[in-house]
Coordinates of C-alpha atoms in Angstrom, one line a residue:
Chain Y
X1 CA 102.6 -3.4 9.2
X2 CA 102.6 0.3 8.7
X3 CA 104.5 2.0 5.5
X4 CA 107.0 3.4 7.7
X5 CA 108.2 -0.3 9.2
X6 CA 107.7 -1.9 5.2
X7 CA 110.2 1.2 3.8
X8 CA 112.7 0.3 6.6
X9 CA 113.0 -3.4 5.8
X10 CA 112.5 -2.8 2.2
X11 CA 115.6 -0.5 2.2
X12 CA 117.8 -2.9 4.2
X13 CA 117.0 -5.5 1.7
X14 CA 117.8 -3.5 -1.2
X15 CA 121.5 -3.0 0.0
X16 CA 123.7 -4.8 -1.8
X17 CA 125.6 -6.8 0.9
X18 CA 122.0 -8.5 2.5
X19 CA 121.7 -11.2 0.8
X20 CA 125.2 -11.9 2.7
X21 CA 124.3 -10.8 6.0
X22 CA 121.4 -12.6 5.5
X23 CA 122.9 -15.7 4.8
X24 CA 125.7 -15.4 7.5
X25 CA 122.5 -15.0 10.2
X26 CA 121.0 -18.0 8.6
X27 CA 124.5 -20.4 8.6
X28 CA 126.1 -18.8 11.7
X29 CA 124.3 -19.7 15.8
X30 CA 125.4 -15.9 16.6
X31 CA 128.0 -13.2 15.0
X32 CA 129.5 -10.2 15.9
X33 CA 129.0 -6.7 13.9
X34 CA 133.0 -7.7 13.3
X35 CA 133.0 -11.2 12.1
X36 CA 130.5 -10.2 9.5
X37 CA 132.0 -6.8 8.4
X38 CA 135.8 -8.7 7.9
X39 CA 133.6 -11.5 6.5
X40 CA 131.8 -9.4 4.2
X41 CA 134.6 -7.0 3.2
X42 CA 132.4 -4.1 4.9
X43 CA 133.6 -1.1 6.7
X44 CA 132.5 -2.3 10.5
X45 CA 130.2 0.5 11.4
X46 CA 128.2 -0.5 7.8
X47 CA 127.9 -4.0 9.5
X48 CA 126.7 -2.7 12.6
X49 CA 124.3 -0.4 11.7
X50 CA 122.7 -3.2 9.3
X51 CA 122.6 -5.2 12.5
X52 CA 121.2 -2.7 14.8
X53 CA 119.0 -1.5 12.4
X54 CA 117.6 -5.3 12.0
X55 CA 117.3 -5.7 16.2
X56 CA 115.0 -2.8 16.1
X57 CA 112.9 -3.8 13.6
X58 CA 112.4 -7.1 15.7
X59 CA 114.0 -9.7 13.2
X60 CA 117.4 -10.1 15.2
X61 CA 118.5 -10.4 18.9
X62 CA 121.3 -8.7 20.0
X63 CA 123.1 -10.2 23.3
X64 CA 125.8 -9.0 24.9
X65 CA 128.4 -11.1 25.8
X66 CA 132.1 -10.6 27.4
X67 CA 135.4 -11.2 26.3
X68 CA 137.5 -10.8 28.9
X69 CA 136.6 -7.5 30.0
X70 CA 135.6 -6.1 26.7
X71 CA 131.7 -6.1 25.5
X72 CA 130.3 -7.0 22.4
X73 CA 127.1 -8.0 20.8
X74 CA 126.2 -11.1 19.0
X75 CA 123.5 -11.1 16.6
X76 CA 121.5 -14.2 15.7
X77 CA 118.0 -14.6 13.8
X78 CA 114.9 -14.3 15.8
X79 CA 112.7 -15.6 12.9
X80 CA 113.8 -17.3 9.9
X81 CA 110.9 -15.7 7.6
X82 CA 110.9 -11.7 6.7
X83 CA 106.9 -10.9 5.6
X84 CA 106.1 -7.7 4.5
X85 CA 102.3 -7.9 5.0
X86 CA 101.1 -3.8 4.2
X87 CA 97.3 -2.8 4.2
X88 CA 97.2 -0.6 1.3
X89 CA 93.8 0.2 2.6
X90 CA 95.4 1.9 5.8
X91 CA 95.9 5.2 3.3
X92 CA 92.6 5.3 1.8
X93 CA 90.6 8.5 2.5
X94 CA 86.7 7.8 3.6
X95 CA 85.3 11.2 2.3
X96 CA 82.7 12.5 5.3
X97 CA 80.0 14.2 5.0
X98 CA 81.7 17.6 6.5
X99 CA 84.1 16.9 3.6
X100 CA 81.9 16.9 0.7
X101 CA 79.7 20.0 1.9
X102 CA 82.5 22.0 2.2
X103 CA 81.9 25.0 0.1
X104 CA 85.0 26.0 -2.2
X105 CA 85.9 28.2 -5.1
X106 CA 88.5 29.3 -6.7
X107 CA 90.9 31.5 -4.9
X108 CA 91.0 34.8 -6.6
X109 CA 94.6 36.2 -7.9
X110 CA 95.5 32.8 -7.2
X111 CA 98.2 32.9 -9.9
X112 CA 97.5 29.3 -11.1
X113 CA 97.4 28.9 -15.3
X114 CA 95.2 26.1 -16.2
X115 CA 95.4 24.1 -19.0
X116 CA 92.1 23.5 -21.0
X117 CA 92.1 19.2 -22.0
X118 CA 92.2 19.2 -25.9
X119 CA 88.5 17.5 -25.6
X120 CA 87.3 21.5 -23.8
X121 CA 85.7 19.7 -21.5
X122 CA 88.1 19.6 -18.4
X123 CA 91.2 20.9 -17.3
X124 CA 94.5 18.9 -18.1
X125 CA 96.7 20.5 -15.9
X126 CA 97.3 23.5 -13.5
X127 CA 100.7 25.5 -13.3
X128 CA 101.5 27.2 -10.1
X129 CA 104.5 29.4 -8.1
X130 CA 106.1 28.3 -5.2
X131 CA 108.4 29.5 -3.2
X132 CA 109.9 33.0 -2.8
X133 CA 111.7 35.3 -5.1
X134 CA 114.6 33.4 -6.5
X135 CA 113.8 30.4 -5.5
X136 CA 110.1 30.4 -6.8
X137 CA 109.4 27.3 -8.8
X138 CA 107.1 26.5 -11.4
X139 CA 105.0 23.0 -10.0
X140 CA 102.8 21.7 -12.7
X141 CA 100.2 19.2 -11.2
X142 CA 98.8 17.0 -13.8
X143 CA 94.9 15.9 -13.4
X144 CA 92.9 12.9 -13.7
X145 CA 90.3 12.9 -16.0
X146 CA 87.8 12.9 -13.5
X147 CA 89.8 16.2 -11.1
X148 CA 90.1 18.0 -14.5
X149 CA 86.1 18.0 -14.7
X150 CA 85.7 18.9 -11.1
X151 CA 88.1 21.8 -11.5
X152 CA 86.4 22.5 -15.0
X153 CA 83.2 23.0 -13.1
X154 CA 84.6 24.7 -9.8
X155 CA 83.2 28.3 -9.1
X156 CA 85.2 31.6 -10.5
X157 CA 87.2 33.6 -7.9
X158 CA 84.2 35.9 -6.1
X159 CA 81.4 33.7 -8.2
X160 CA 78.8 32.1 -4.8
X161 CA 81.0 29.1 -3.7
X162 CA 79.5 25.6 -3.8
X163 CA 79.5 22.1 -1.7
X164 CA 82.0 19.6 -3.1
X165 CA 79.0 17.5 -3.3
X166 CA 77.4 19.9 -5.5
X167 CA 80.4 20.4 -7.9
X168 CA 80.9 16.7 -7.8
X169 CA 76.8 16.2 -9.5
X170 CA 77.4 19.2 -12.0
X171 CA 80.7 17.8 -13.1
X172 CA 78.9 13.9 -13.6
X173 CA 81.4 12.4 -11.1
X174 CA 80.5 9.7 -8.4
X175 CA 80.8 9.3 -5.1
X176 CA 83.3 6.9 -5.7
X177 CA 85.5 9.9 -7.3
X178 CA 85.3 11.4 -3.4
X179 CA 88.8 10.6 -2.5
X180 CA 90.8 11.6 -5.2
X181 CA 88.4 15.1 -5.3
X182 CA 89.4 15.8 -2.2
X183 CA 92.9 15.2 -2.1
X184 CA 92.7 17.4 -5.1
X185 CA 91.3 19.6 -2.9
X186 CA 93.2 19.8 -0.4
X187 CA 96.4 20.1 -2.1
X188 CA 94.7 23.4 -4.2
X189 CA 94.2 24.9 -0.7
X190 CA 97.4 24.4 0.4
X191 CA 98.6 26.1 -2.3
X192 CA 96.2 28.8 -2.5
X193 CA 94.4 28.0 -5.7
X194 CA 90.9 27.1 -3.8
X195 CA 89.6 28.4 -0.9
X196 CA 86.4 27.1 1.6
X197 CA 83.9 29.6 2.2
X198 CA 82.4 28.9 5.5
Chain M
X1 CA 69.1 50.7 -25.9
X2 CA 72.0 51.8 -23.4
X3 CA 74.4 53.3 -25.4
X4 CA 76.9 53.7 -22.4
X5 CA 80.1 52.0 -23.6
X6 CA 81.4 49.5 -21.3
X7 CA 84.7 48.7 -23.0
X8 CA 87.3 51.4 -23.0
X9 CA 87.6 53.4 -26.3
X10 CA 89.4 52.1 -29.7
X11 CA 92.4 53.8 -30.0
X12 CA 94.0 51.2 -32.4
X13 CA 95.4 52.1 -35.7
X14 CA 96.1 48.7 -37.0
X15 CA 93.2 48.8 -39.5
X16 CA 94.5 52.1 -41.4
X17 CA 97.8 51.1 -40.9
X18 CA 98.1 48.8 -43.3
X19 CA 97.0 50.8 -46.5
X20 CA 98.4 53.5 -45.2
X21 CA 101.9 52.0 -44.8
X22 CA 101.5 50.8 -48.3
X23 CA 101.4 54.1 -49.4
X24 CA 104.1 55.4 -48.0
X25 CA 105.8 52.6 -48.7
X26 CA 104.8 52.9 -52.4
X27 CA 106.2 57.4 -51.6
X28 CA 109.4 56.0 -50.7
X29 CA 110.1 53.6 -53.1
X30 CA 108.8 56.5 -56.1
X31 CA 111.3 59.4 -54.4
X32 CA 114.3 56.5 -54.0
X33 CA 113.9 54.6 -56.9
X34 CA 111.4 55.5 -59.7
X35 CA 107.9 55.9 -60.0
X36 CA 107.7 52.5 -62.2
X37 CA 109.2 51.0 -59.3
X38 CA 107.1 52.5 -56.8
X39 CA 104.2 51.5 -58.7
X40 CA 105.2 48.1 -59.1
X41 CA 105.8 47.9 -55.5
X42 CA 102.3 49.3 -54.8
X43 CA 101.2 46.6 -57.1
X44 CA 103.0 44.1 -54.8
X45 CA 101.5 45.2 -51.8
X46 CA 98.2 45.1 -53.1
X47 CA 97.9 41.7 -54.3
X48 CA 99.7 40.0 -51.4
X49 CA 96.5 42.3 -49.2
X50 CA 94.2 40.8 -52.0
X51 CA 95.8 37.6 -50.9
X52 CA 94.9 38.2 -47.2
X53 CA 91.1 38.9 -48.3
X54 CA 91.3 36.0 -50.4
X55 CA 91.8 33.8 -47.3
X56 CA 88.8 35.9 -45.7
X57 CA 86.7 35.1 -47.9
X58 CA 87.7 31.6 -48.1
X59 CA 87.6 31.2 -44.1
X60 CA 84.3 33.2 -43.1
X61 CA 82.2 33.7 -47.2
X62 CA 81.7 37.5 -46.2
X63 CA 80.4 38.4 -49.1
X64 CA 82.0 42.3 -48.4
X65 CA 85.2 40.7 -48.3
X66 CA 84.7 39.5 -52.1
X67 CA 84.1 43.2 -53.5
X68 CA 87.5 44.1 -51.5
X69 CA 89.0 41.0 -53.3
X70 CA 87.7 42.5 -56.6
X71 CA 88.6 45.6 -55.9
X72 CA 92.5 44.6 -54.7
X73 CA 92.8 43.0 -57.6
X74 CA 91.7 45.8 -59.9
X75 CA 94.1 48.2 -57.9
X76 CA 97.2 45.5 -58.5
X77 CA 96.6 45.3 -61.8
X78 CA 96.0 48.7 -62.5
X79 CA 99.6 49.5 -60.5
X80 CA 101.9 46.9 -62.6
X81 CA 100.3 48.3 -65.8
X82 CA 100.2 52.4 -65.0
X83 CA 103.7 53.0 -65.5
X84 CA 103.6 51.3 -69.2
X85 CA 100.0 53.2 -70.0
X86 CA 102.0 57.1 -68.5
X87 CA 105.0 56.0 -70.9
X88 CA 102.5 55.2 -74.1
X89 CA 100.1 57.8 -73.1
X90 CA 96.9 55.6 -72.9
X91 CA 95.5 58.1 -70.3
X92 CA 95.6 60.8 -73.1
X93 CA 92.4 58.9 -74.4
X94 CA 89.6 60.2 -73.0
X95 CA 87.7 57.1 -73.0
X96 CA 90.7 55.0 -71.9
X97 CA 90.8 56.8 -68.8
X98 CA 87.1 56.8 -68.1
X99 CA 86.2 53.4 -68.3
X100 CA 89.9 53.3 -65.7
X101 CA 87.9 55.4 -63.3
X102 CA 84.3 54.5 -63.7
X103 CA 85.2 51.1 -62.4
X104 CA 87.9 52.6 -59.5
X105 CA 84.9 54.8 -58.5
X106 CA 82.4 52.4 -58.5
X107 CA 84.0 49.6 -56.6
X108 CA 85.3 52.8 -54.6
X109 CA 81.6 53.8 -53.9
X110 CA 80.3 50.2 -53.4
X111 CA 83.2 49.4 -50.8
X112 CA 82.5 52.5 -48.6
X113 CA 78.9 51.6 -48.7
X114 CA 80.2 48.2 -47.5
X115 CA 82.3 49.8 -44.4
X116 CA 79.5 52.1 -43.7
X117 CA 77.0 49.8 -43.6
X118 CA 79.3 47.3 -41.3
X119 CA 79.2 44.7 -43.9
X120 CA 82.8 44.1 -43.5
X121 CA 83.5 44.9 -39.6
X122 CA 84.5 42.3 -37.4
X123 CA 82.1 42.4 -34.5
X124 CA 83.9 41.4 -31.6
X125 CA 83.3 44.7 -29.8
X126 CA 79.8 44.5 -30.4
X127 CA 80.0 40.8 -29.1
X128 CA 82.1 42.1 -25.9
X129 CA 79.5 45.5 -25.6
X130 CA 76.3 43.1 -25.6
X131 CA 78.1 40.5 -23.1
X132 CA 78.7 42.9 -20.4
X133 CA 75.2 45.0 -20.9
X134 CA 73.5 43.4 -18.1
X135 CA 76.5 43.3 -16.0
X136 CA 76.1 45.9 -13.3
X137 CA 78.7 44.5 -10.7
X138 CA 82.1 45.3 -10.4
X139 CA 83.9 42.8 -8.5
X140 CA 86.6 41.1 -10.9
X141 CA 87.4 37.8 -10.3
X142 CA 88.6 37.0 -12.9
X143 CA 90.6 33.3 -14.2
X144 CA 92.1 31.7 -17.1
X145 CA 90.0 29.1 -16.5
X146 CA 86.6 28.4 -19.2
X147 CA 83.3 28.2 -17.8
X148 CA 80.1 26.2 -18.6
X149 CA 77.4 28.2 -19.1
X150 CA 74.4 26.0 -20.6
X151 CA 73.6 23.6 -22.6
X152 CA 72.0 24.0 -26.1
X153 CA 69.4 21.2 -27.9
X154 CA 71.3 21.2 -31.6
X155 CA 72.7 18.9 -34.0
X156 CA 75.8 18.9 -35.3
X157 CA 74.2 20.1 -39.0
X158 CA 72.4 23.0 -36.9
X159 CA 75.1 24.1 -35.4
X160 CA 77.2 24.2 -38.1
X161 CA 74.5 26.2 -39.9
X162 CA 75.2 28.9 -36.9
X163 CA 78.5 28.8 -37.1
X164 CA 78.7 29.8 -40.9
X165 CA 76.1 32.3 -40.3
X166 CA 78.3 33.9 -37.8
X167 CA 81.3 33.6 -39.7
X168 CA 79.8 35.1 -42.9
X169 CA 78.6 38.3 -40.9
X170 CA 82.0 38.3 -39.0
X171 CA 81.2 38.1 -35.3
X172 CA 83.7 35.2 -34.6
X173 CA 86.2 32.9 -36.6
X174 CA 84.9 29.6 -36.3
X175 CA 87.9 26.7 -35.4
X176 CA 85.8 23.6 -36.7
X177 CA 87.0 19.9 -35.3
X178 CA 85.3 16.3 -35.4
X179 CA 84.3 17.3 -31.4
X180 CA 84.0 20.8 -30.8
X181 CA 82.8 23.9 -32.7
X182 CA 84.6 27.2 -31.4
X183 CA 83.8 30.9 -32.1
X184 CA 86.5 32.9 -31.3
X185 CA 85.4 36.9 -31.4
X186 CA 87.6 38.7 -33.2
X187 CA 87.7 43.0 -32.2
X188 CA 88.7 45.3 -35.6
X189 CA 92.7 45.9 -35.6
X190 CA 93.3 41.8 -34.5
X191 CA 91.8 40.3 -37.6
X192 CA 95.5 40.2 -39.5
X193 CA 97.1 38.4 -36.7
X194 CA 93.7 36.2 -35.7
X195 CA 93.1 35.3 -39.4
X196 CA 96.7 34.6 -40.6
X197 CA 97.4 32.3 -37.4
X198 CA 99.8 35.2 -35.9
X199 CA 98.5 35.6 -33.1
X200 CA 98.4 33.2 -29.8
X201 CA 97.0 30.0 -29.8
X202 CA 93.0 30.5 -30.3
X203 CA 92.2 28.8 -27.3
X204 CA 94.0 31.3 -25.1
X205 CA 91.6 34.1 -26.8
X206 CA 88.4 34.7 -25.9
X207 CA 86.4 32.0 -27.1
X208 CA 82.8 30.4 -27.1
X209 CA 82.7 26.5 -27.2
X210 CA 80.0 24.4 -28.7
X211 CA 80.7 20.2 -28.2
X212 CA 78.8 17.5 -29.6
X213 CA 76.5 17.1 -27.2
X214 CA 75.7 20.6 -26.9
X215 CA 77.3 22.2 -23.8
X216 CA 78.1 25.4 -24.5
X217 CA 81.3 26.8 -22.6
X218 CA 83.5 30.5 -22.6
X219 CA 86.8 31.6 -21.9
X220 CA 87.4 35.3 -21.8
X221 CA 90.8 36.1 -22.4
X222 CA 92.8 38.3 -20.3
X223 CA 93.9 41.3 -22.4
X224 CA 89.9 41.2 -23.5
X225 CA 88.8 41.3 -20.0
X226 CA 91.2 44.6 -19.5
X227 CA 90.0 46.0 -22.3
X228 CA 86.5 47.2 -20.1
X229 CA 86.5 50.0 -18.3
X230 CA 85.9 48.4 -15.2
X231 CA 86.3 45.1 -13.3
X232 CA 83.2 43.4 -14.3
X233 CA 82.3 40.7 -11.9
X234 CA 83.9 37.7 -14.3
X235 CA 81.7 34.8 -13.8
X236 CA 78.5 36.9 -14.4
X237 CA 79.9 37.9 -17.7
X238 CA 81.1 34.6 -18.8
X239 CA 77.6 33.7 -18.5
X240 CA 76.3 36.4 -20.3
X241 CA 78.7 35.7 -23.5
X242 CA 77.8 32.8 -23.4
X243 CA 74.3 33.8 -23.4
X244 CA 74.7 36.0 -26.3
X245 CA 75.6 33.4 -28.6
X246 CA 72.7 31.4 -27.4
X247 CA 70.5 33.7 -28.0
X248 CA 71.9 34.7 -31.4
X249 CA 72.0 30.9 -32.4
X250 CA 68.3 30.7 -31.3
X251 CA 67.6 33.3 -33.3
X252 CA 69.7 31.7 -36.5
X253 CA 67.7 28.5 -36.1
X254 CA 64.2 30.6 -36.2
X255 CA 65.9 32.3 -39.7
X256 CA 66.0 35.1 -37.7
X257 CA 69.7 35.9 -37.6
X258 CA 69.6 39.1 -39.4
X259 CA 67.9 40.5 -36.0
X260 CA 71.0 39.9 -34.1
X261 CA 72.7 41.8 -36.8
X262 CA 70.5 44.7 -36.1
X263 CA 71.3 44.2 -32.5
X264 CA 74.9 44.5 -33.0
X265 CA 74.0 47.8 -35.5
X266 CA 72.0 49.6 -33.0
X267 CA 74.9 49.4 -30.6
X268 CA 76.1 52.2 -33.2
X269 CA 80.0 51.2 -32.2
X270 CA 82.9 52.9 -35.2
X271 CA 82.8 51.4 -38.4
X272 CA 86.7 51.2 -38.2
X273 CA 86.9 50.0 -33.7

């Protein structure tokens, strides 16, 4: 199951009336968007949206059925078992080698403020501007022990740049530390604090 | 040895200010009040000055700073009891008077030798001069951000010999804690605020950073890196601070301090900048 599919069915299931949707699927062969909002005390478009919303995500049928000349839909349960089953491993960056020999350095008149870690040995956190004139904001990005020694050791603004890799050894940081080094990095870059010198 | 100045020129008058003010202060309060009163203000101002060199003395044992203390004190003293010896004519007595200025002239005499001799000048020009001698390139670059520049072989006891020796001959204000030893240079004109605490936080000054296992790093603060005439390129001289202290704390361990004194002398920069 992707993230997108787990936030869908985890924010039906959060809604306060679906425990008794839920349990009118379970107890009822079939019901109408209708039956279950008057049954529920729900507006009907709240009802049929919760319903629709379930049919897509495969865990109800919807047939339509007659009466007289006027359609409707019926809902009933197509499984009697919800799992949310999400590889948090889908989102894990594997570093590559083009990665870690990217050269970077610090972007000059980046307009960043750093914040030396009490222990001198690292950066604790880095200030930046975003946005445009009155709407420029102040984001502070706190860093993990391990990303405030890479940044402590990345190269000044106009200094020769050098590979991640090489940053990664002076700093004392593993390859393990890969991933969350270069999703430091490449949030700096898309806020202008580092660049890659080809 | 270049004598070609790399930082811009000392126009600061926050050294003379001080005594300076005090005497004016001590003309007004004379012409408003009465000269008792000025003189007892005088005699204020003096001792809460001897009070500053006090803490100098306490914070870096410059041993300049002590004659200054003396000499404060002597002034303060002399100021709260003037008015009484003008009103019972003590200074009428020849001898009374002498022995008065004997000792204002020769703690007089022995402090300009002091100031001449750079006994009691912070050195942080001199630090900032000798950092950016071998620097050549101009290309800026500069960051808030501290750099590591090396790695020295010292215990803690060593290099707290180094940092006393480089407090006592004022070329930085040591900030002492259980993990890191840092030197902060401090330029003639921003000891008051520097020493007293009233200026910024010390670690957004310029500073020099020894830890515990010996990794020496720098920060070079903004308003220092404007003070040179040019843009220097910044990474080459945060290396090259970081160098100098090295190189002045190899010298301290051979007991050969005293030649990085000279170093700083030869640089011939104004007794009072």
């Amino acid at each position: 199951m992707d993230f997108q599919t787990a936030a869908k069915i985890g924010s039906l299931l959060a809604k306060d009336y679906a425990e008794g949707m839920f349990a009118l699927l379970v107890n009822y062969q079939g019901i109408s968007a209708s039956e279950a909002a008057t049954r529920l005390n729900l507006h009907i478009k709240t009802s049929q949206d919760f319903l629709e919303a379930l049919v897509e995500l495969d865990i109800l049928t919807g047939t339509e059925v007659f009466e007289k000349k006027r359609p409707y839909i019926r809902y009933a349960l197509k499984t009697d078992r919800i799992v949310i089953d999400l590889d948090l491993m889908q989102v894990a960056r594997k570093p590559v080698v083009d990665e870690l020999s990217l050269r970077v350095r610090e972007k000059e008149n980046a307009g960043a403020r750093f914040t030396v870690a009490r222990s001198g040995d690292s950066i604790a956190s880095v200030a930046i501007w975003i946005g445009e004139g009155r709407d420029r904001q102040e984001r502070k990005i706190k860093l993990t022990p391990p990303q405030g020694r890479f940044f402590y050791h990345l190269p000044f603004p106009k200094a020769k740049p050098l590979t991640v890799a090489e940053i990664m050894h002076k700093a004392g940081l593993g390859e393990e530390i890969a991933p969350e080094i270069l999703d430091l990095i490449q949030l700096a870059m898309k806020y202008g604090v580092v660049e890659a010198i080809q | 040895m270049s004598l070609v100045r790399k930082l811009k020129p000392d126009r600061s008058i926050t050294g003379p200010l001080v005594p300076l003010s005090m005497l004016l202060i001590f003309g007004l309060t004379a012409w408003i009040f009465n000269l008792r009163i000025g003189f007892y203000t005088l005699g204020f101002l003096t001792a809460g000055y001897a009070l500053y060199t006090l803490y100098v003395v306490l914070r870096t044992r410059n041993q300049g700073h002590i004659v200054a203390l003396v000499y404060q004190l002597f002034v303060g003293y002399l100021c709260f009891n003037f008015p009484t010896y003008i009103e019972r004519r003590y200074l009428d007595r020849v001898e009374f008077a002498l022995a008065y200025f004997s000792v204002l002239l020769f703690f007089g005499v022995l402090l300009a030798y002091l100031v001449l001799t750079r006994k009691i000048k912070w050195r942080g020009r001199e630090i900032f001069e000798l950092a950016a001698e071998p620097i050549e390139t101009a290309n800026n670059g500069y960051t808030s951000r501290p750099r590591p520049v090396g790695k020295v072989e010292y215990s803690r006891q060593e290099l707290l010999d180094f940092v006393r020796f480089a407090a006592r001959h004022l070329v930085a204000l040591p900030y002492i804690t259980s993990k890191n030893i840092t030197l902060v240079p401090v330029k003639m004109g921003d000891e008051f605020g520097r020493v007293l605490g009233l200026s910024d936080d010390y670690r957004d000054a310029t500073w020099v950073n020894f830890d515990m296992d010996g990794n020496v790093s720098v920060h070079i603060s903004q308003k220092d890196y404007l003070d040179y005439r040019e843009p220097l390129a910044f990474d080459e001289l945060c290396q090259s601070l970081g160098q100098v202290f090295i190189d002045f704390a190899e010298l301290q361990k051979k007991g050969e301090g005293v030649r990085f004194i000279d170093r700083m002398d030869d640089l011939r920069i104004g007794i009072f900048s």
